[in-house]
Amino acid sequence: MNHISAAPFLEDHAHLAAALPGGGPVAALRAAAAAAFRDQGLPHGKVEAWRYTRLKDLESTSFGRAAPAVVAAAPRGAGLAVEAVRIVLVNGRYAEHLSTPGLPAGVTVKSLCACLEAGDAEVLAALDGGADFAQAPMAALASAWLEDGAVLSVDAAVAVAPIVEVVALAVGDTPAMSFPRLLVRLGAGASLTLVETFTGPAEGVYAVNAVSEMVLGAGAALKHYVLQAEGKAATHVSLGRCAVPENGRYEGFVLQLGGKTARHEMRLKMVGAGGEAQLNGAYGVRGEAVCDTTTVVDHIAPETTTDQVFKGILDGRSKGVYQGRVQVWRDAQRIVGNQLHKALLLSRAAEVDCKPELEIYADDVKCSHGATVGELDGDQLFYLQARGIDAVTARALLMRAFIGEVLDTISDEAVRAAFAARADAWLDAEGAKR
Amino acid sequence: MVSTIETVETVHEFTGAYKYGFVTDIEMDVAPKGLTEDTIRYISAKKDEPEWLLEWRLKALTLWRKMEEPTWAKVDYPKIDYQDLHYYAAPKNRSDGPKSLDEVDPELLATYEKLGIPLKEQEILAGVVAVDAVFDSVSVATTYKAKLEEKGIIFCSFSEAVHRAPELVKKYLGSVVPQGDNYFACLNSAVFSDGSFVYIPKGVRCPMELSTYFRINAQNTGQFERTLIIAEEGAYVSYLEGCTAPQRDENQLHAAVVELIALDDAEIKYSTVQNWYPGDAEGKGGIYNFVTKRGACRGKRSKISWTQVETGSAVTWKYPSCILQGDDSVGEFYSVAITNNAQQADTGTKMIHIGKNTRSTIVSKGIAAGRSDNTYRGLVRVLANAEGARNYSQCDSLLIGDKCGAHTVPYIESHMPISTIEHEATTARISDDQLFLCRQRGLSPEEAVALIVNGFCKEVLQNLPMEFAVEAQKLVGISLEGSVG
Amino acid sequence: MSKGLIVTDLHVSIEDKEILKGVTLAVEPGKVHAIMGPNGGGKSTLAHVISGRPGYTVTGGSVSFDGHDVLEMEPEERAALGLFLAFQYPVEIPGVTNTTFLKTAVNAQRKARGEAEMDPMAFLRLLREKAKLLYLPDDMLKRPLNVGFSGGEKKRNEMLQMAVLAPKLAILDETDSGLDIDALRIVAEGVNAQRAPDRSFLVITHYQRLLDYIVPDVVHVLADGRIVETGGPDLAKQLEKTGYAEYAGTAA
């Protein structure tokens, strides 16, 4: 298995892409992306970055492009239970009528389609600038079909008070792939709390291939929380990219609870001195599902700090994957980069694969990584039981504590509570089974 | 071992930076360049091997021809022309083999003297170490045979074992590292020249450290030694391997295979000090060291412990591993890898937990200086039946200077909830404060670096047998010469 | 050849900022000089420059010890001459035991002076004897250098190194900082036990407290990079009352 043909995903590309919005430069970008995906094929286990995660459904089932869909109202519970300005994408396309009317001062939202049609060079540059198709085959596929999405901009020095949530909703009843695309631009000194929520039909077979780019001006601060709550039969692949500039702040959290095969990859580039980033997350995976969290942190500029903590709970015959790479470039001195992954295995049939990686070319650095895999602590369990707490409750308590520790790092209180509620609901389904 | 150490120091004073960089001028019996079935028949015939072994080699060649050289390691070297190498080299006039040390070419003995293994002295120095010295491809002299034979221990060259203990060789050869395991192991299986063979019978504790010195002498010869160590139930052996090579401008290939088998309650301790020629400061010359070392803890409560100090070679590609099959078996890997100038090392271990309550410990200390690249690559895999398995890994890197790279690539795969895996890694550098403190107390910058790095490596070095530890500590200092100031 | 430490019109900068602006000082063998002064006045800089710590630029003046121009020498060469610095913040070196460190240092200095290495047993005896005087338990000698030591233990460990290395001039850089009164007394006793006709001390401190125990022959006040006053032990006592406020003006 050295190559899995890209052909089914690019059927009639030249012809169909010609009908997509935007002029020559957009078409060129699509063609380059399609060529890159064709060269690499669908990623598989022989590709180091995809060593542990096979996109099995994509290998076996033919997924067409998800068609535009008209949805009268967003389904209940699609978004996060927080007060927020909502931007809704349905099958990857901007749905203005579902989105919150009226935006805070200094914030603009446009459909990507409109930007492409208008030939917005800045938008195109931002999409193209982040493209590294040779290292991101699935993002190349998404760019090959670049059509729509949301472009969210915050003016310089504007501190956006409300949370902005982008809901990527998948609908339809045939196996199809949608390409939600988000571009977020923060002016210098601006700040924003952004939630990305991915959801779709609870039972239906579908695929989501999302790409989010975040462009920060000097000193900008972004809180970026991702909730992956896809349906049980979904294949979810997403790639987030953010370059953290001089004195920029990035706080990320990825909570993955859904999907049959899910992979979220976050790439951070620390490009300005004094930049700081925290990238944490948690996942719960059970049944036959596979959940992959991959991070790539590049310390390009000196005096940058990153910190990562991920925790996972695995049950059934599931598989959890954490791959984290921290790179420190030559001459990027005075770097701090820490990384930790802890996994809790609840079942003998579950599997966890972990690859925390350090690649360091500068000497004035303090980098570390840690990884642990194990079951619930027997002593703790016994201690609780000895105090009269039954085994099921005790287990649930310890699991909540395990996940809670990392959820507590979410600085936005409303999001923290809402994410904790989602994690609790996932754990409750767990407790009920036992 | 005082005399040995003195010899080593004397040599260092003579030769400067790479103290083993001397060439011995001895007439050699050399196979023509190139690798074909004829080459293998030539080697096999020279060694008077049985038919089955020739077939075994030929099968390996067939497999090897279909394989591709691996590219996943973080090492970069020009393409090797495998048809431009000699696959066999042996000192001439030895068809009968020396019966005693007196018959060994005096120049050869002088070489070993320079290496710090004065055979003659050791024979006098009653039973500390038994040495099987491998000079290029043929084992030259094996000391202490008689004493070991009393206990039923077989310690001889691999070629000799083929005739002395054919059943054991046939049973265990390739049983841990099969012919087609990987590109370099497969090449070794086809053309291996010589190596050591150790057999410790049931319940026997080997009364002395067994030691082999490997040395690559001839030009354009690849060294492909093959070592096989079998510890029967309840047996114990500690084996030391030292490697050096002369200084040459061309790169020399070294692709060894080591297989260890430990049965119930057996313990094998395998220590290596690898000091092959690393090439000059500009990266010219040096050994390509592509080694497959693997131990199988087949028996219950068996234990295999690898300790390595890797300071030499231009390119190192080496992952001494343990397959923990027997319940309650134990695997250990203690490693110091030092790279300086243009050296590249990609080294680590694999711990495969199969049996219940298997335990493994990994302690890796990587030190990168100059323009070198130093990578730890390791795998811990806990399979579904390995209930109660435990692993602890600690990988620390130390960078000296801002032109080198230190990398840590651990793979952790668990299929078993009732198991514990802990992995920690850190990267740091020698602080200016530490250097200044040492200098304020009177140490030169070189002495300061050697002291600090030895402290950094202490957990590993203390696992080495005494006489090796002293040598290793000195090597740490020598390897890092010129890295500061 | 003039004995002892002679600092003449020493000017020192860090990254173009002048810290010492012409310091002149002479410490004869057997004498104890104290250097007091406000924080930021240049006390530690003086200690570091004399011992050769990198990061300072000497822009003028000279430092000689027993007739040697030490500014031209490497830190280890100065150490071999008999210059010892007790660090304000003792450094940790993981994996290197106290004993190994000191043995290596003693032998490096002996080698530099053309002396034979010390007999290991004799060294251990010396080490134990000196440790006992400083109330340092034996197990601390086996522990890695300063790793996991308390603040007081680290300072006492500096005194142990001084006692074993037996320098001709010991510079104590705020050795009293962070010590409680008992630890202070132990440190002072350690210093007093070392006082000898051929050994001098440069005691750097912010507080007069230490000088109650180590009575100096001469007290200097270093403020804004200059020695602004020199006197006897009484000067320290007077400063205890008045503080450094009167020298603040010179800092401006």
PDB file of C-alpha atoms in Angstrom, chain B residues 279-440:
ATOM      1  CA  GLY B 279      35.550  11.017  10.564  1.00  0.00           C
ATOM      2  CA  ASP B 280      37.526  14.224  10.793  1.00  0.00           C
ATOM      3  CA  ALA B 281      36.252  17.626  11.903  1.00  0.00           C
ATOM      4  CA  GLU B 282      35.019  18.330   8.357  1.00  0.00           C
ATOM      5  CA  GLY B 283      33.067  15.082   8.221  1.00  0.00           C
ATOM      6  CA  LYS B 284      35.490  13.286   5.907  1.00  0.00           C
ATOM      7  CA  GLY B 285      35.775   9.549   6.449  1.00  0.00           C
ATOM      8  CA  GLY B 286      34.391   7.587   9.330  1.00  0.00           C
ATOM      9  CA  ILE B 287      32.393   4.454   9.831  1.00  0.00           C
ATOM     10  CA  TYR B 288      28.810   3.893   8.765  1.00  0.00           C
ATOM     11  CA  ASN B 289      27.500   1.859  11.625  1.00  0.00           C
ATOM     12  CA  PHE B 290      24.228   0.099  10.780  1.00  0.00           C
ATOM     13  CA  VAL B 291      23.636  -2.423  13.472  1.00  0.00           C
ATOM     14  CA  THR B 292      20.758  -4.683  14.419  1.00  0.00           C
ATOM     15  CA  LYS B 293      20.863  -5.862  18.005  1.00  0.00           C
ATOM     16  CA  ARG B 294      17.969  -7.688  19.519  1.00  0.00           C
ATOM     17  CA  GLY B 295      17.408  -9.879  22.506  1.00  0.00           C
ATOM     18  CA  ALA B 296      14.573 -12.284  23.118  1.00  0.00           C
ATOM     19  CA  CYS B 297      13.514 -12.818  26.705  1.00  0.00           C
ATOM     20  CA  ARG B 298      11.957 -16.164  25.826  1.00  0.00           C
ATOM     21  CA  GLY B 299      11.821 -17.524  29.330  1.00  0.00           C
ATOM     22  CA  LYS B 300       9.890 -16.550  32.399  1.00  0.00           C
ATOM     23  CA  ARG B 301      11.666 -14.054  34.662  1.00  0.00           C
ATOM     24  CA  SER B 302      14.469 -13.698  32.140  1.00  0.00           C
ATOM     25  CA  LYS B 303      16.325 -10.433  31.798  1.00  0.00           C
ATOM     26  CA  ILE B 304      18.251  -8.702  29.047  1.00  0.00           C
ATOM     27  CA  SER B 305      20.071  -5.503  29.704  1.00  0.00           C
ATOM     28  CA  TRP B 306      21.719  -3.383  27.011  1.00  0.00           C
ATOM     29  CA  THR B 307      24.171  -0.695  27.961  1.00  0.00           C
ATOM     30  CA  GLN B 308      25.818   1.314  25.235  1.00  0.00           C
ATOM     31  CA  VAL B 309      28.203   4.199  25.029  1.00  0.00           C
ATOM     32  CA  GLU B 310      28.235   5.420  21.464  1.00  0.00           C
ATOM     33  CA  THR B 311      30.874   8.023  20.789  1.00  0.00           C
ATOM     34  CA  GLY B 312      32.241   7.002  17.418  1.00  0.00           C
ATOM     35  CA  SER B 313      31.123   6.451  13.808  1.00  0.00           C
ATOM     36  CA  ALA B 314      30.205   9.038  11.212  1.00  0.00           C
ATOM     37  CA  VAL B 315      26.699   7.613  11.012  1.00  0.00           C
ATOM     38  CA  THR B 316      25.090   5.420  13.649  1.00  0.00           C
ATOM     39  CA  TRP B 317      21.852   3.544  13.043  1.00  0.00           C
ATOM     40  CA  LYS B 318      21.254   1.250  15.949  1.00  0.00           C
ATOM     41  CA  TYR B 319      18.332   0.145  18.111  1.00  0.00           C
ATOM     42  CA  PRO B 320      19.213  -2.602  20.603  1.00  0.00           C
ATOM     43  CA  SER B 321      15.847  -4.090  21.461  1.00  0.00           C
ATOM     44  CA  CYS B 322      14.126  -6.547  23.754  1.00  0.00           C
ATOM     45  CA  ILE B 323      11.271  -8.863  22.948  1.00  0.00           C
ATOM     46  CA  LEU B 324       9.713  -9.579  26.304  1.00  0.00           C
ATOM     47  CA  GLN B 325       7.947 -12.851  25.631  1.00  0.00           C
ATOM     48  CA  GLY B 326       8.294 -14.649  28.953  1.00  0.00           C
ATOM     49  CA  ASP B 327       6.014 -13.592  31.792  1.00  0.00           C
ATOM     50  CA  ASP B 328       7.775 -11.361  34.330  1.00  0.00           C
ATOM     51  CA  SER B 329      10.712 -10.833  31.991  1.00  0.00           C
ATOM     52  CA  VAL B 330      12.695  -7.620  32.126  1.00  0.00           C
ATOM     53  CA  GLY B 331      14.282  -5.491  29.415  1.00  0.00           C
ATOM     54  CA  GLU B 332      16.659  -2.606  29.996  1.00  0.00           C
ATOM     55  CA  PHE B 333      18.318  -0.093  27.735  1.00  0.00           C
ATOM     56  CA  TYR B 334      20.863   2.370  29.016  1.00  0.00           C
ATOM     57  CA  SER B 335      22.432   4.554  26.404  1.00  0.00           C
ATOM     58  CA  VAL B 336      24.853   7.412  26.062  1.00  0.00           C
ATOM     59  CA  ALA B 337      25.235   8.741  22.544  1.00  0.00           C
ATOM     60  CA  ILE B 338      27.670  11.541  21.908  1.00  0.00           C
ATOM     61  CA  THR B 339      27.997  13.271  18.561  1.00  0.00           C
ATOM     62  CA  ASN B 340      30.478  15.992  17.722  1.00  0.00           C
ATOM     63  CA  ASN B 341      31.664  17.707  14.536  1.00  0.00           C
ATOM     64  CA  ALA B 342      29.689  16.244  11.606  1.00  0.00           C
ATOM     65  CA  GLN B 343      28.618  12.985  13.251  1.00  0.00           C
ATOM     66  CA  GLN B 344      25.053  11.724  12.985  1.00  0.00           C
ATOM     67  CA  ALA B 345      23.463   9.254  15.341  1.00  0.00           C
ATOM     68  CA  ASP B 346      19.962   7.854  15.167  1.00  0.00           C
ATOM     69  CA  THR B 347      19.755   5.393  18.010  1.00  0.00           C
ATOM     70  CA  GLY B 348      17.343   4.081  20.574  1.00  0.00           C
ATOM     71  CA  THR B 349      15.530   0.904  21.412  1.00  0.00           C
ATOM     72  CA  LYS B 350      12.381  -1.137  21.015  1.00  0.00           C
ATOM     73  CA  MET B 351      10.690  -2.761  23.964  1.00  0.00           C
ATOM     74  CA  ILE B 352       7.993  -5.181  22.883  1.00  0.00           C
ATOM     75  CA  HIS B 353       5.879  -6.332  25.822  1.00  0.00           C
ATOM     76  CA  ILE B 354       4.218  -9.643  25.046  1.00  0.00           C
ATOM     77  CA  GLY B 355       4.218 -11.585  28.329  1.00  0.00           C
ATOM     78  CA  LYS B 356       2.392 -10.680  31.520  1.00  0.00           C
ATOM     79  CA  ASN B 357       4.031  -8.400  34.089  1.00  0.00           C
ATOM     80  CA  THR B 358       6.892  -7.646  31.771  1.00  0.00           C
ATOM     81  CA  ARG B 359       8.937  -4.614  32.705  1.00  0.00           C
ATOM     82  CA  SER B 360      11.194  -2.338  30.737  1.00  0.00           C
ATOM     83  CA  THR B 361      13.365   0.633  31.523  1.00  0.00           C
ATOM     84  CA  ILE B 362      14.847   3.028  29.020  1.00  0.00           C
ATOM     85  CA  VAL B 363      17.387   5.644  29.997  1.00  0.00           C
ATOM     86  CA  SER B 364      18.854   7.547  27.088  1.00  0.00           C
ATOM     87  CA  LYS B 365      21.288  10.426  27.261  1.00  0.00           C
ATOM     88  CA  GLY B 366      22.073  12.160  24.003  1.00  0.00           C
ATOM     89  CA  ILE B 367      24.782  14.779  23.764  1.00  0.00           C
ATOM     90  CA  ALA B 368      25.147  16.818  20.597  1.00  0.00           C
ATOM     91  CA  ALA B 369      28.029  19.174  19.882  1.00  0.00           C
ATOM     92  CA  GLY B 370      29.625  20.742  16.820  1.00  0.00           C
ATOM     93  CA  ARG B 371      27.381  20.476  13.743  1.00  0.00           C
ATOM     94  CA  SER B 372      26.162  17.026  14.651  1.00  0.00           C
ATOM     95  CA  ASP B 373      22.673  15.552  14.786  1.00  0.00           C
ATOM     96  CA  ASN B 374      21.677  13.267  17.615  1.00  0.00           C
ATOM     97  CA  THR B 375      18.334  11.474  17.537  1.00  0.00           C
ATOM     98  CA  TYR B 376      16.715   9.181  20.058  1.00  0.00           C
ATOM     99  CA  ARG B 377      14.183   6.947  18.330  1.00  0.00           C
ATOM    100  CA  GLY B 378      12.388   4.395  20.418  1.00  0.00           C
ATOM    101  CA  LEU B 379       9.334   2.209  20.463  1.00  0.00           C
ATOM    102  CA  VAL B 380       7.440   0.879  23.444  1.00  0.00           C
ATOM    103  CA  ARG B 381       4.703  -1.509  22.412  1.00  0.00           C
ATOM    104  CA  VAL B 382       2.427  -3.226  24.909  1.00  0.00           C
ATOM    105  CA  LEU B 383       0.440  -6.019  23.316  1.00  0.00           C
ATOM    106  CA  ALA B 384      -3.046  -7.094  24.313  1.00  0.00           C
ATOM    107  CA  ASN B 385      -1.980  -9.967  26.579  1.00  0.00           C
ATOM    108  CA  ALA B 386       0.737  -8.110  28.434  1.00  0.00           C
ATOM    109  CA  GLU B 387      -1.300  -7.590  31.559  1.00  0.00           C
ATOM    110  CA  GLY B 388       0.605  -5.702  34.229  1.00  0.00           C
ATOM    111  CA  ALA B 389       3.293  -4.491  31.841  1.00  0.00           C
ATOM    112  CA  ARG B 390       5.299  -1.481  32.944  1.00  0.00           C
ATOM    113  CA  ASN B 391       7.619   0.789  31.067  1.00  0.00           C
ATOM    114  CA  TYR B 392       9.552   3.760  32.212  1.00  0.00           C
ATOM    115  CA  SER B 393      11.473   5.872  29.733  1.00  0.00           C
ATOM    116  CA  GLN B 394      13.687   8.835  30.356  1.00  0.00           C
ATOM    117  CA  CYS B 395      15.308  10.545  27.385  1.00  0.00           C
ATOM    118  CA  ASP B 396      17.466  13.560  28.019  1.00  0.00           C
ATOM    119  CA  SER B 397      19.345  15.610  25.488  1.00  0.00           C
ATOM    120  CA  LEU B 398      22.144  18.023  26.052  1.00  0.00           C
ATOM    121  CA  LEU B 399      23.184  20.516  23.409  1.00  0.00           C
ATOM    122  CA  ILE B 400      26.645  22.031  23.316  1.00  0.00           C
ATOM    123  CA  GLY B 401      26.801  24.935  20.885  1.00  0.00           C
ATOM    124  CA  ASP B 402      24.156  26.321  18.573  1.00  0.00           C
ATOM    125  CA  LYS B 403      24.950  24.475  15.335  1.00  0.00           C
ATOM    126  CA  CYS B 404      23.904  20.993  16.422  1.00  0.00           C
ATOM    127  CA  GLY B 405      20.547  19.270  16.652  1.00  0.00           C
ATOM    128  CA  ALA B 406      18.980  17.009  19.285  1.00  0.00           C
ATOM    129  CA  HIS B 407      15.831  15.101  18.530  1.00  0.00           C
ATOM    130  CA  THR B 408      13.579  12.754  20.415  1.00  0.00           C
ATOM    131  CA  VAL B 409      11.146  10.509  18.586  1.00  0.00           C
ATOM    132  CA  PRO B 410       9.431   8.056  20.875  1.00  0.00           C
ATOM    133  CA  TYR B 411       6.653   5.796  19.629  1.00  0.00           C
ATOM    134  CA  ILE B 412       4.333   4.550  22.345  1.00  0.00           C
ATOM    135  CA  GLU B 413       1.709   1.959  21.460  1.00  0.00           C
ATOM    136  CA  SER B 414      -0.478   0.309  24.043  1.00  0.00           C
ATOM    137  CA  HIS B 415      -3.204  -2.289  23.680  1.00  0.00           C
ATOM    138  CA  MET B 416      -3.472  -3.079  27.361  1.00  0.00           C
ATOM    139  CA  PRO B 417      -5.234  -1.006  30.026  1.00  0.00           C
ATOM    140  CA  ILE B 418      -3.682  -2.869  32.930  1.00  0.00           C
ATOM    141  CA  SER B 419      -0.269  -1.532  32.160  1.00  0.00           C
ATOM    142  CA  THR B 420       1.685   1.583  32.879  1.00  0.00           C
ATOM    143  CA  ILE B 421       3.800   3.486  30.440  1.00  0.00           C
ATOM    144  CA  GLU B 422       5.650   6.567  31.452  1.00  0.00           C
ATOM    145  CA  HIS B 423       7.838   8.570  29.170  1.00  0.00           C
ATOM    146  CA  GLU B 424       9.742  11.710  29.989  1.00  0.00           C
ATOM    147  CA  ALA B 425      12.096  13.713  27.875  1.00  0.00           C
ATOM    148  CA  THR B 426      14.008  16.912  28.363  1.00  0.00           C
ATOM    149  CA  THR B 427      16.362  19.002  26.320  1.00  0.00           C
ATOM    150  CA  ALA B 428      18.738  21.506  27.805  1.00  0.00           C
ATOM    151  CA  ARG B 429      22.264  22.817  27.491  1.00  0.00           C
ATOM    152  CA  ILE B 430      25.278  23.265  29.720  1.00  0.00           C
ATOM    153  CA  SER B 431      24.677  26.593  31.389  1.00  0.00           C
ATOM    154  CA  ASP B 432      27.265  29.347  31.424  1.00  0.00           C
ATOM    155  CA  ASP B 433      26.961  29.344  35.215  1.00  0.00           C
ATOM    156  CA  GLN B 434      27.943  25.673  35.448  1.00  0.00           C
ATOM    157  CA  LEU B 435      30.930  26.233  33.186  1.00  0.00           C
ATOM    158  CA  PHE B 436      32.053  29.282  35.124  1.00  0.00           C
ATOM    159  CA  LEU B 437      31.702  27.542  38.478  1.00  0.00           C
ATOM    160  CA  CYS B 438      33.937  24.690  37.307  1.00  0.00           C
ATOM    161  CA  ARG B 439      36.505  27.078  35.890  1.00  0.00           C
ATOM    162  CA  GLN B 440      36.474  29.207  39.044  1.00  0.00           C
TER     163      GLN B 440
END
